[in-house]
PDB file of C-alpha atoms in Angstrom:
ATOM      1  CA  MET Y   1     -11.127 -71.077  18.517  1.00  0.00           C
ATOM      2  CA  ARG Y   2      -7.805 -70.577  16.736  1.00  0.00           C
ATOM      3  CA  THR Y   3      -6.851 -67.987  19.331  1.00  0.00           C
ATOM      4  CA  VAL Y   4      -7.490 -70.485  22.123  1.00  0.00           C
ATOM      5  CA  PHE Y   5      -5.528 -73.140  20.254  1.00  0.00           C
ATOM      6  CA  ASN Y   6      -2.562 -70.798  19.747  1.00  0.00           C
ATOM      7  CA  MET Y   7      -2.649 -69.758  23.360  1.00  0.00           C
ATOM      8  CA  MET Y   8      -2.756 -73.391  24.486  1.00  0.00           C
ATOM      9  CA  LYS Y   9       0.248 -74.143  22.287  1.00  0.00           C
ATOM     10  CA  ALA Y  10       2.016 -71.212  23.887  1.00  0.00           C
ATOM     11  CA  ALA Y  11       0.924 -72.509  27.286  1.00  0.00           C
ATOM     12  CA  SER Y  12       2.621 -75.842  26.699  1.00  0.00           C
ATOM     13  CA  LEU Y  13       5.850 -73.992  25.901  1.00  0.00           C
ATOM     14  CA  LEU Y  14       5.430 -71.790  28.933  1.00  0.00           C
ATOM     15  CA  PHE Y  15       4.838 -74.802  31.096  1.00  0.00           C
ATOM     16  CA  PHE Y  16       8.395 -75.917  30.476  1.00  0.00           C
ATOM     17  CA  VAL Y  17       9.617 -72.408  31.273  1.00  0.00           C
ATOM     18  CA  VAL Y  18       7.826 -72.590  34.588  1.00  0.00           C
ATOM     19  CA  ALA Y  19       8.997 -76.174  35.095  1.00  0.00           C
ATOM     20  CA  LEU Y  20      12.545 -74.902  35.484  1.00  0.00           C
ATOM     21  CA  SER Y  21      11.674 -74.042  39.040  1.00  0.00           C
ATOM     22  CA  ALA Y  22      10.166 -76.550  41.458  1.00  0.00           C
ATOM     23  CA  CYS Y  23       8.144 -74.113  43.544  1.00  0.00           C
ATOM     24  CA  THR Y  24       4.485 -73.186  43.634  1.00  0.00           C
ATOM     25  CA  VAL Y  25       3.815 -69.994  41.740  1.00  0.00           C
ATOM     26  CA  GLN Y  26       1.267 -67.193  41.783  1.00  0.00           C
ATOM     27  CA  LEU Y  27       0.622 -65.782  38.317  1.00  0.00           C
ATOM     28  CA  ALA Y  28      -2.555 -63.767  38.933  1.00  0.00           C
ATOM     29  CA  PRO Y  29      -3.984 -61.597  41.721  1.00  0.00           C
ATOM     30  CA  GLN Y  30      -6.036 -63.004  44.574  1.00  0.00           C
ATOM     31  CA  PHE Y  31      -9.803 -63.480  44.281  1.00  0.00           C
ATOM     32  CA  ASP Y  32     -11.723 -60.601  45.887  1.00  0.00           C
ATOM     33  CA  GLN Y  33     -15.144 -61.859  46.912  1.00  0.00           C
ATOM     34  CA  ARG Y  34     -16.468 -58.376  47.740  1.00  0.00           C
ATOM     35  CA  LEU Y  35     -15.415 -56.986  44.357  1.00  0.00           C
ATOM     36  CA  TYR Y  36     -16.937 -59.982  42.586  1.00  0.00           C
ATOM     37  CA  HIS Y  37     -20.315 -59.613  44.284  1.00  0.00           C
ATOM     38  CA  GLN Y  38     -20.341 -55.850  43.700  1.00  0.00           C
ATOM     39  CA  LEU Y  39     -19.596 -56.537  40.040  1.00  0.00           C
ATOM     40  CA  LEU Y  40     -22.553 -58.947  39.787  1.00  0.00           C
ATOM     41  CA  ASP Y  41     -24.896 -56.476  41.526  1.00  0.00           C
ATOM     42  CA  THR Y  42     -23.808 -53.535  39.353  1.00  0.00           C
ATOM     43  CA  SER Y  43     -24.127 -55.677  36.222  1.00  0.00           C
ATOM     44  CA  ALA Y  44     -27.699 -56.569  37.169  1.00  0.00           C
ATOM     45  CA  ASN Y  45     -28.525 -52.862  37.686  1.00  0.00           C
ATOM     46  CA  THR Y  46     -26.983 -52.059  34.311  1.00  0.00           C
ATOM     47  CA  LEU Y  47     -29.086 -54.689  32.561  1.00  0.00           C
ATOM     48  CA  ILE Y  48     -32.224 -53.319  34.231  1.00  0.00           C
ATOM     49  CA  PHE Y  49     -31.339 -49.814  33.016  1.00  0.00           C
ATOM     50  CA  LEU Y  50     -30.689 -51.083  29.482  1.00  0.00           C
ATOM     51  CA  ALA Y  51     -34.031 -52.921  29.487  1.00  0.00           C
ATOM     52  CA  GLU Y  52     -35.776 -49.691  30.510  1.00  0.00           C
ATOM     53  CA  THR Y  53     -34.236 -47.847  27.553  1.00  0.00           C
ATOM     54  CA  SER Y  54     -34.449 -50.656  24.989  1.00  0.00           C
ATOM     55  CA  SER Y  55     -37.374 -49.140  23.074  1.00  0.00           C
ATOM     56  CA  GLY Y  56     -35.416 -45.918  22.545  1.00  0.00           C
ATOM     57  CA  THR Y  57     -35.206 -42.533  24.278  1.00  0.00           C
ATOM     58  CA  ARG Y  58     -35.752 -38.846  23.559  1.00  0.00           C
ATOM     59  CA  ALA Y  59     -33.172 -36.197  24.366  1.00  0.00           C
ATOM     60  CA  ASN Y  60     -35.761 -34.007  26.143  1.00  0.00           C
ATOM     61  CA  THR Y  61     -36.287 -36.735  28.793  1.00  0.00           C
ATOM     62  CA  CYS Y  62     -32.547 -37.311  29.333  1.00  0.00           C
ATOM     63  CA  GLU Y  63     -32.619 -35.468  32.660  1.00  0.00           C
ATOM     64  CA  GLN Y  64     -34.735 -38.292  34.127  1.00  0.00           C
ATOM     65  CA  ARG Y  65     -31.939 -40.792  33.398  1.00  0.00           C
ATOM     66  CA  GLN Y  66     -28.959 -38.688  34.451  1.00  0.00           C
ATOM     67  CA  ASN Y  67     -28.774 -40.105  37.982  1.00  0.00           C
ATOM     68  CA  SER Y  68     -28.815 -43.680  36.668  1.00  0.00           C
ATOM     69  CA  TYR Y  69     -26.052 -42.864  34.198  1.00  0.00           C
ATOM     70  CA  PHE Y  70     -23.860 -41.155  36.797  1.00  0.00           C
ATOM     71  CA  GLN Y  71     -24.425 -43.928  39.330  1.00  0.00           C
ATOM     72  CA  LEU Y  72     -23.483 -46.710  36.899  1.00  0.00           C
ATOM     73  CA  ILE Y  73     -20.425 -44.855  35.541  1.00  0.00           C
ATOM     74  CA  GLY Y  74     -19.211 -44.176  39.076  1.00  0.00           C
ATOM     75  CA  GLN Y  75     -19.751 -47.769  40.171  1.00  0.00           C
ATOM     76  CA  PHE Y  76     -17.820 -49.235  37.247  1.00  0.00           C
ATOM     77  CA  GLU Y  77     -14.976 -46.732  37.671  1.00  0.00           C
ATOM     78  CA  ALA Y  78     -14.793 -47.714  41.347  1.00  0.00           C
ATOM     79  CA  LEU Y  79     -14.734 -51.420  40.418  1.00  0.00           C
ATOM     80  CA  ALA Y  80     -11.884 -50.807  37.931  1.00  0.00           C
ATOM     81  CA  LEU Y  81     -10.009 -48.986  40.686  1.00  0.00           C
ATOM     82  CA  GLN Y  82     -10.530 -51.877  43.114  1.00  0.00           C
ATOM     83  CA  SER Y  83      -9.435 -54.372  40.482  1.00  0.00           C
ATOM     84  CA  ARG Y  84      -6.177 -52.427  39.909  1.00  0.00           C
ATOM     85  CA  ALA Y  85      -5.601 -51.869  43.634  1.00  0.00           C
ATOM     86  CA  ARG Y  86      -4.878 -55.568  44.239  1.00  0.00           C
ATOM     87  CA  PRO Y  87      -1.202 -56.398  44.312  1.00  0.00           C
ATOM     88  CA  MET Y  88      -0.012 -58.269  41.235  1.00  0.00           C
ATOM     89  CA  PRO Y  89       2.373 -61.154  41.881  1.00  0.00           C
ATOM     90  CA  ASP Y  90       5.917 -59.939  41.374  1.00  0.00           C
ATOM     91  CA  SER Y  91       7.204 -63.153  39.940  1.00  0.00           C
ATOM     92  CA  ASP Y  92      10.254 -63.872  37.807  1.00  0.00           C
ATOM     93  CA  MET Y  93       8.127 -66.564  36.214  1.00  0.00           C
ATOM     94  CA  LEU Y  94       5.565 -63.966  35.150  1.00  0.00           C
ATOM     95  CA  GLU Y  95       8.271 -62.017  33.338  1.00  0.00           C
ATOM     96  CA  LYS Y  96       9.542 -65.157  31.603  1.00  0.00           C
ATOM     97  CA  ILE Y  97       6.007 -66.072  30.554  1.00  0.00           C
ATOM     98  CA  ASN Y  98       5.394 -62.545  29.281  1.00  0.00           C
ATOM     99  CA  ALA Y  99       8.593 -62.684  27.224  1.00  0.00           C
ATOM    100  CA  ALA Y 100       7.714 -66.131  25.841  1.00  0.00           C
ATOM    101  CA  LEU Y 101       4.198 -64.995  24.883  1.00  0.00           C
ATOM    102  CA  SER Y 102       5.557 -61.909  23.126  1.00  0.00           C
ATOM    103  CA  ALA Y 103       8.053 -64.052  21.234  1.00  0.00           C
ATOM    104  CA  ARG Y 104       5.109 -66.168  20.014  1.00  0.00           C
ATOM    105  CA  GLY Y 105       3.338 -63.083  18.678  1.00  0.00           C
ATOM    106  CA  LEU Y 106       0.848 -62.956  21.539  1.00  0.00           C
ATOM    107  CA  ASN Y 107       1.796 -59.506  22.725  1.00  0.00           C
ATOM    108  CA  THR Y 108      -1.179 -57.876  24.434  1.00  0.00           C
ATOM    109  CA  GLY Y 109       0.773 -55.575  26.721  1.00  0.00           C
ATOM    110  CA  ASP Y 110       2.406 -56.153  30.064  1.00  0.00           C
ATOM    111  CA  MET Y 111       0.574 -58.157  32.706  1.00  0.00           C
ATOM    112  CA  ASP Y 112       0.937 -55.379  35.248  1.00  0.00           C
ATOM    113  CA  GLU Y 113      -2.740 -55.299  36.219  1.00  0.00           C
ATOM    114  CA  ALA Y 114      -5.709 -57.663  36.510  1.00  0.00           C
ATOM    115  CA  ALA Y 115      -7.229 -58.430  33.091  1.00  0.00           C
ATOM    116  CA  SER Y 116     -10.649 -57.251  34.303  1.00  0.00           C
ATOM    117  CA  ALA Y 117      -9.506 -53.649  34.899  1.00  0.00           C
ATOM    118  CA  ALA Y 118      -9.453 -52.663  31.209  1.00  0.00           C
ATOM    119  CA  ALA Y 119     -12.843 -54.350  30.631  1.00  0.00           C
ATOM    120  CA  LEU Y 120     -14.380 -52.434  33.569  1.00  0.00           C
ATOM    121  CA  ASP Y 121     -12.936 -49.155  32.250  1.00  0.00           C
ATOM    122  CA  LYS Y 122     -14.537 -49.969  28.907  1.00  0.00           C
ATOM    123  CA  VAL Y 123     -17.962 -50.531  30.484  1.00  0.00           C
ATOM    124  CA  ALA Y 124     -17.743 -47.109  32.198  1.00  0.00           C
ATOM    125  CA  SER Y 125     -16.717 -45.365  28.961  1.00  0.00           C
ATOM    126  CA  SER Y 126     -19.466 -47.138  26.973  1.00  0.00           C
ATOM    127  CA  ILE Y 127     -22.129 -45.937  29.425  1.00  0.00           C
ATOM    128  CA  ALA Y 128     -20.655 -42.407  29.347  1.00  0.00           C
ATOM    129  CA  LYS Y 129     -20.838 -42.372  25.525  1.00  0.00           C
ATOM    130  CA  MET Y 130     -24.414 -43.686  25.650  1.00  0.00           C
ATOM    131  CA  GLN Y 131     -25.305 -40.852  28.065  1.00  0.00           C
ATOM    132  CA  GLU Y 132     -23.707 -38.274  25.761  1.00  0.00           C
ATOM    133  CA  GLN Y 133     -25.689 -39.542  22.765  1.00  0.00           C
ATOM    134  CA  ASP Y 134     -28.904 -39.826  24.764  1.00  0.00           C
ATOM    135  CA  CYS Y 135     -28.755 -36.243  25.999  1.00  0.00           C
ATOM    136  CA  ALA Y 136     -27.638 -34.811  22.640  1.00  0.00           C
ATOM    137  CA  ASN Y 137     -29.874 -36.667  20.164  1.00  0.00           C
ATOM    138  CA  GLY Y 138     -31.901 -39.319  21.995  1.00  0.00           C
ATOM    139  CA  LEU Y 139     -31.353 -43.000  21.243  1.00  0.00           C
ATOM    140  CA  GLN Y 140     -33.017 -45.086  18.562  1.00  0.00           C
ATOM    141  CA  PRO Y 141     -33.615 -48.750  19.537  1.00  0.00           C
ATOM    142  CA  ILE Y 142     -30.826 -49.991  17.231  1.00  0.00           C
ATOM    143  CA  ILE Y 143     -28.363 -47.646  18.994  1.00  0.00           C
ATOM    144  CA  VAL Y 144     -29.457 -48.889  22.427  1.00  0.00           C
ATOM    145  CA  ALA Y 145     -29.023 -52.476  21.175  1.00  0.00           C
ATOM    146  CA  THR Y 146     -25.504 -51.662  19.919  1.00  0.00           C
ATOM    147  CA  PHE Y 147     -24.508 -50.056  23.232  1.00  0.00           C
ATOM    148  CA  LYS Y 148     -26.064 -52.977  25.120  1.00  0.00           C
ATOM    149  CA  ASN Y 149     -24.097 -55.597  23.186  1.00  0.00           C
ATOM    150  CA  GLU Y 150     -20.909 -53.551  23.639  1.00  0.00           C
ATOM    151  CA  ILE Y 151     -21.465 -53.381  27.390  1.00  0.00           C
ATOM    152  CA  LEU Y 152     -22.294 -57.111  27.587  1.00  0.00           C
ATOM    153  CA  ILE Y 153     -19.033 -58.044  25.822  1.00  0.00           C
ATOM    154  CA  SER Y 154     -16.972 -56.133  28.385  1.00  0.00           C
ATOM    155  CA  LEU Y 155     -19.060 -57.368  31.324  1.00  0.00           C
ATOM    156  CA  ASP Y 156     -18.531 -60.966  30.200  1.00  0.00           C
ATOM    157  CA  GLN Y 157     -14.757 -60.362  30.087  1.00  0.00           C
ATOM    158  CA  ALA Y 158     -14.693 -58.860  33.587  1.00  0.00           C
ATOM    159  CA  ILE Y 159     -17.043 -61.399  35.225  1.00  0.00           C
ATOM    160  CA  THR Y 160     -15.369 -64.437  33.619  1.00  0.00           C
ATOM    161  CA  TYR Y 161     -11.910 -63.284  34.709  1.00  0.00           C
ATOM    162  CA  GLU Y 162     -12.943 -62.401  38.266  1.00  0.00           C
ATOM    163  CA  SER Y 163     -14.784 -65.712  38.748  1.00  0.00           C
ATOM    164  CA  PHE Y 164     -11.736 -67.587  37.401  1.00  0.00           C
ATOM    165  CA  LEU Y 165      -9.608 -66.024  40.118  1.00  0.00           C
ATOM    166  CA  GLU Y 166     -11.443 -68.121  42.725  1.00  0.00           C
ATOM    167  CA  ARG Y 167      -9.037 -71.045  42.699  1.00  0.00           C
TER     168      ARG Y 167
ATOM    169  CA  MET C   1      10.721 -96.155  51.013  1.00  0.00           C
ATOM    170  CA  ALA C   2      11.165 -95.918  47.237  1.00  0.00           C
ATOM    171  CA  ILE C   3       8.754 -93.879  45.167  1.00  0.00           C
ATOM    172  CA  ASP C   4       6.509 -95.893  42.837  1.00  0.00           C
ATOM    173  CA  ILE C   5       7.324 -94.014  39.607  1.00  0.00           C
ATOM    174  CA  PRO C   6       4.407 -95.294  37.437  1.00  0.00           C
ATOM    175  CA  ALA C   7       1.931 -94.574  40.246  1.00  0.00           C
ATOM    176  CA  LEU C   8       3.405 -91.100  40.750  1.00  0.00           C
ATOM    177  CA  MET C   9       3.196 -90.380  36.999  1.00  0.00           C
ATOM    178  CA  GLN C  10      -0.426 -91.479  37.048  1.00  0.00           C
ATOM    179  CA  GLU C  11      -1.149 -89.214  39.998  1.00  0.00           C
ATOM    180  CA  ILE C  12       0.537 -86.232  38.300  1.00  0.00           C
ATOM    181  CA  THR C  13      -1.372 -86.843  35.063  1.00  0.00           C
ATOM    182  CA  GLN C  14      -4.627 -87.090  36.987  1.00  0.00           C
ATOM    183  CA  ALA C  15      -3.960 -83.881  38.924  1.00  0.00           C
ATOM    184  CA  ALA C  16      -3.062 -81.915  35.765  1.00  0.00           C
ATOM    185  CA  SER C  17      -5.875 -83.404  33.664  1.00  0.00           C
ATOM    186  CA  THR C  18      -8.533 -82.515  36.201  1.00  0.00           C
ATOM    187  CA  VAL C  19      -7.516 -78.838  36.126  1.00  0.00           C
ATOM    188  CA  ILE C  20      -6.977 -78.697  32.346  1.00  0.00           C
ATOM    189  CA  ASN C  21     -10.238 -80.433  31.405  1.00  0.00           C
ATOM    190  CA  GLU C  22     -12.318 -78.197  33.645  1.00  0.00           C
ATOM    191  CA  ASP C  23     -10.604 -74.957  32.628  1.00  0.00           C
ATOM    192  CA  ILE C  24     -10.491 -75.663  28.892  1.00  0.00           C
ATOM    193  CA  THR C  25     -14.249 -76.196  28.879  1.00  0.00           C
ATOM    194  CA  LYS C  26     -14.686 -72.782  30.508  1.00  0.00           C
ATOM    195  CA  LEU C  27     -12.151 -71.119  28.181  1.00  0.00           C
ATOM    196  CA  ARG C  28     -13.887 -72.580  25.128  1.00  0.00           C
ATOM    197  CA  GLY C  29     -17.272 -71.375  26.340  1.00  0.00           C
ATOM    198  CA  PHE C  30     -15.918 -67.880  27.009  1.00  0.00           C
ATOM    199  CA  SER C  31     -14.244 -67.687  23.578  1.00  0.00           C
ATOM    200  CA  GLU C  32     -17.369 -68.826  21.772  1.00  0.00           C
ATOM    201  CA  ARG C  33     -19.524 -66.261  23.612  1.00  0.00           C
ATOM    202  CA  GLN C  34     -17.073 -63.464  22.876  1.00  0.00           C
ATOM    203  CA  LEU C  35     -16.605 -64.294  19.189  1.00  0.00           C
ATOM    204  CA  LYS C  36     -20.353 -64.522  18.684  1.00  0.00           C
ATOM    205  CA  ALA C  37     -20.931 -61.222  20.520  1.00  0.00           C
ATOM    206  CA  LEU C  38     -18.165 -59.456  18.543  1.00  0.00           C
ATOM    207  CA  ALA C  39     -19.681 -60.707  15.265  1.00  0.00           C
ATOM    208  CA  THR C  40     -23.130 -59.556  16.446  1.00  0.00           C
ATOM    209  CA  GLN C  41     -21.649 -56.140  17.258  1.00  0.00           C
ATOM    210  CA  ALA C  42     -20.246 -55.826  13.728  1.00  0.00           C
ATOM    211  CA  ASN C  43     -23.693 -56.655  12.345  1.00  0.00           C
ATOM    212  CA  LEU C  44     -25.446 -54.151  14.657  1.00  0.00           C
ATOM    213  CA  ILE C  45     -23.054 -51.387  13.571  1.00  0.00           C
ATOM    214  CA  ALA C  46     -23.628 -52.236   9.903  1.00  0.00           C
ATOM    215  CA  GLN C  47     -27.427 -52.250  10.353  1.00  0.00           C
ATOM    216  CA  GLY C  48     -27.324 -48.968  12.249  1.00  0.00           C
ATOM    217  CA  VAL C  49     -25.219 -47.292   9.569  1.00  0.00           C
ATOM    218  CA  LEU C  50     -27.401 -48.637   6.747  1.00  0.00           C
ATOM    219  CA  SER C  51     -30.598 -47.432   8.442  1.00  0.00           C
ATOM    220  CA  GLY C  52     -29.065 -43.990   9.032  1.00  0.00           C
ATOM    221  CA  ALA C  53     -29.505 -44.273  12.822  1.00  0.00           C
ATOM    222  CA  ILE C  54     -25.729 -44.317  13.365  1.00  0.00           C
ATOM    223  CA  ASP C  55     -24.027 -41.180  12.027  1.00  0.00           C
ATOM    224  CA  GLU C  56     -20.371 -40.872  11.055  1.00  0.00           C
ATOM    225  CA  GLU C  57     -19.153 -39.771  14.490  1.00  0.00           C
ATOM    226  CA  LEU C  58     -20.978 -42.590  16.272  1.00  0.00           C
ATOM    227  CA  ARG C  59     -19.851 -45.114  13.648  1.00  0.00           C
ATOM    228  CA  ASP C  60     -16.208 -44.164  14.286  1.00  0.00           C
ATOM    229  CA  TYR C  61     -16.784 -44.512  18.035  1.00  0.00           C
ATOM    230  CA  PHE C  62     -18.313 -48.009  17.671  1.00  0.00           C
ATOM    231  CA  LEU C  63     -15.520 -49.145  15.354  1.00  0.00           C
ATOM    232  CA  ASP C  64     -12.837 -47.924  17.769  1.00  0.00           C
ATOM    233  CA  SER C  65     -14.747 -49.675  20.560  1.00  0.00           C
ATOM    234  CA  LEU C  66     -14.829 -52.922  18.613  1.00  0.00           C
ATOM    235  CA  GLU C  67     -11.046 -52.790  18.337  1.00  0.00           C
ATOM    236  CA  ASP C  68     -10.690 -52.077  22.076  1.00  0.00           C
ATOM    237  CA  MET C  69     -12.994 -54.969  22.944  1.00  0.00           C
ATOM    238  CA  ALA C  70     -11.091 -57.381  20.683  1.00  0.00           C
ATOM    239  CA  LEU C  71      -7.865 -56.399  22.466  1.00  0.00           C
ATOM    240  CA  ASN C  72      -9.518 -56.788  25.871  1.00  0.00           C
ATOM    241  CA  PHE C  73     -10.760 -60.234  24.776  1.00  0.00           C
ATOM    242  CA  ALA C  74      -7.155 -61.253  24.028  1.00  0.00           C
ATOM    243  CA  LYS C  75      -5.974 -59.791  27.356  1.00  0.00           C
ATOM    244  CA  THR C  76      -8.704 -61.631  29.251  1.00  0.00           C
ATOM    245  CA  LEU C  77      -7.890 -64.900  27.495  1.00  0.00           C
ATOM    246  CA  ARG C  78      -4.242 -64.478  28.436  1.00  0.00           C
ATOM    247  CA  GLY C  79      -5.207 -63.713  32.026  1.00  0.00           C
ATOM    248  CA  LEU C  80      -7.364 -66.862  32.170  1.00  0.00           C
ATOM    249  CA  LEU C  81      -4.529 -68.907  30.724  1.00  0.00           C
ATOM    250  CA  MET C  82      -2.168 -67.651  33.426  1.00  0.00           C
ATOM    251  CA  ILE C  83      -4.603 -68.807  36.095  1.00  0.00           C
ATOM    252  CA  THR C  84      -4.884 -72.266  34.494  1.00  0.00           C
ATOM    253  CA  LEU C  85      -1.102 -72.495  34.196  1.00  0.00           C
ATOM    254  CA  GLU C  86      -0.738 -71.559  37.868  1.00  0.00           C
ATOM    255  CA  LYS C  87      -3.290 -74.188  38.938  1.00  0.00           C
ATOM    256  CA  VAL C  88      -1.713 -76.950  36.832  1.00  0.00           C
ATOM    257  CA  TRP C  89       1.786 -76.169  38.003  1.00  0.00           C
ATOM    258  CA  ASN C  90       0.842 -75.928  41.671  1.00  0.00           C
ATOM    259  CA  SER C  91      -1.151 -79.167  41.543  1.00  0.00           C
ATOM    260  CA  ILE C  92       1.875 -81.000  40.104  1.00  0.00           C
ATOM    261  CA  VAL C  93       4.262 -79.515  42.658  1.00  0.00           C
ATOM    262  CA  GLY C  94       1.820 -80.532  45.394  1.00  0.00           C
ATOM    263  CA  VAL C  95       1.761 -84.159  44.198  1.00  0.00           C
ATOM    264  CA  LEU C  96       5.590 -84.304  43.899  1.00  0.00           C
ATOM    265  CA  TRP C  97       6.237 -82.805  47.337  1.00  0.00           C
ATOM    266  CA  ASN C  98       3.651 -85.106  48.883  1.00  0.00           C
ATOM    267  CA  ALA C  99       5.324 -88.156  47.260  1.00  0.00           C
ATOM    268  CA  ILE C 100       8.780 -87.100  48.498  1.00  0.00           C
ATOM    269  CA  GLY C 101       7.358 -86.457  51.951  1.00  0.00           C
ATOM    270  CA  LYS C 102       5.779 -89.922  52.097  1.00  0.00           C
ATOM    271  CA  ALA C 103       8.944 -91.623  50.808  1.00  0.00           C
ATOM    272  CA  THR C 104      11.252 -89.878  53.268  1.00  0.00           C
ATOM    273  CA  GLY C 105       8.883 -89.648  56.219  1.00  0.00           C
ATOM    274  CA  ILE C 106       9.620 -85.932  56.408  1.00  0.00           C
ATOM    275  CA  THR C 107       6.824 -83.378  56.410  1.00  0.00           C
ATOM    276  CA  LEU C 108       7.782 -81.004  53.593  1.00  0.00           C
ATOM    277  CA  LEU C 109       6.267 -77.580  53.184  1.00  0.00           C
ATOM    278  CA  THR C 110       5.577 -76.840  49.539  1.00  0.00           C
ATOM    279  CA  PRO C 111       7.820 -73.892  48.650  1.00  0.00           C
ATOM    280  CA  THR C 112       6.335 -70.799  47.054  1.00  0.00           C
ATOM    281  CA  LEU C 113       7.819 -68.543  44.428  1.00  0.00           C
ATOM    282  CA  ASP C 114       5.961 -65.222  44.270  1.00  0.00           C
TER     283      ASP C 114
END
């Protein structure tokens, strides 16, 4: 909550930065309906896969799950690529906002790509790590639950951001 | 025709408030979900380590992941804020240009700054 409050305080400052110019601005990439629907479909498939493995797995049956792992990793890597492929607005305002945010201690890197790209990369790497563990040692239910929650956190970030882009 | 300043201020406030109220509700919901999920993740890691299911290598992986996800949460929040800022600003510019257009009788195209 405090993070939101701080960011809103920063937003009010930024608003005056933006207010120096009386033009409409674009501060985020365009909504991509196809990407968004693919993201929802792939998320649903991921949740189905996680439900299938929720009671735990054995390493000697890993081969049966390899295709699912490879398919999901590939799909999320492709979604991250699509997210990055969209042109980012090249706005002077964006640079001023970035500088103002950094000055307020809210430095989370340059805004040179859609915020969902890093979250989608994280989903792909989480599934890859889960696959590695599954095939090496099998997965106890608590480990599946930990991977599942990790994947859900990143999926929520990506889906929330992409849906917000529809404006 | 002169612009009715109080009416214009009311219209601007209304336009901005509509966007802000709707978006803040969504931002608050997102933040609450993320904070709860991050706290749950910390608990799952702790339970896994205590039970011996999570070994040292996997523990280090999950801890690094937790850090990455916290950073991505901040990045996402910033991205959402940029979208809200864009919507608020553009709604205000739209109201102002419309008011000037009505007062002057000239059809004004709202300028863009990309």
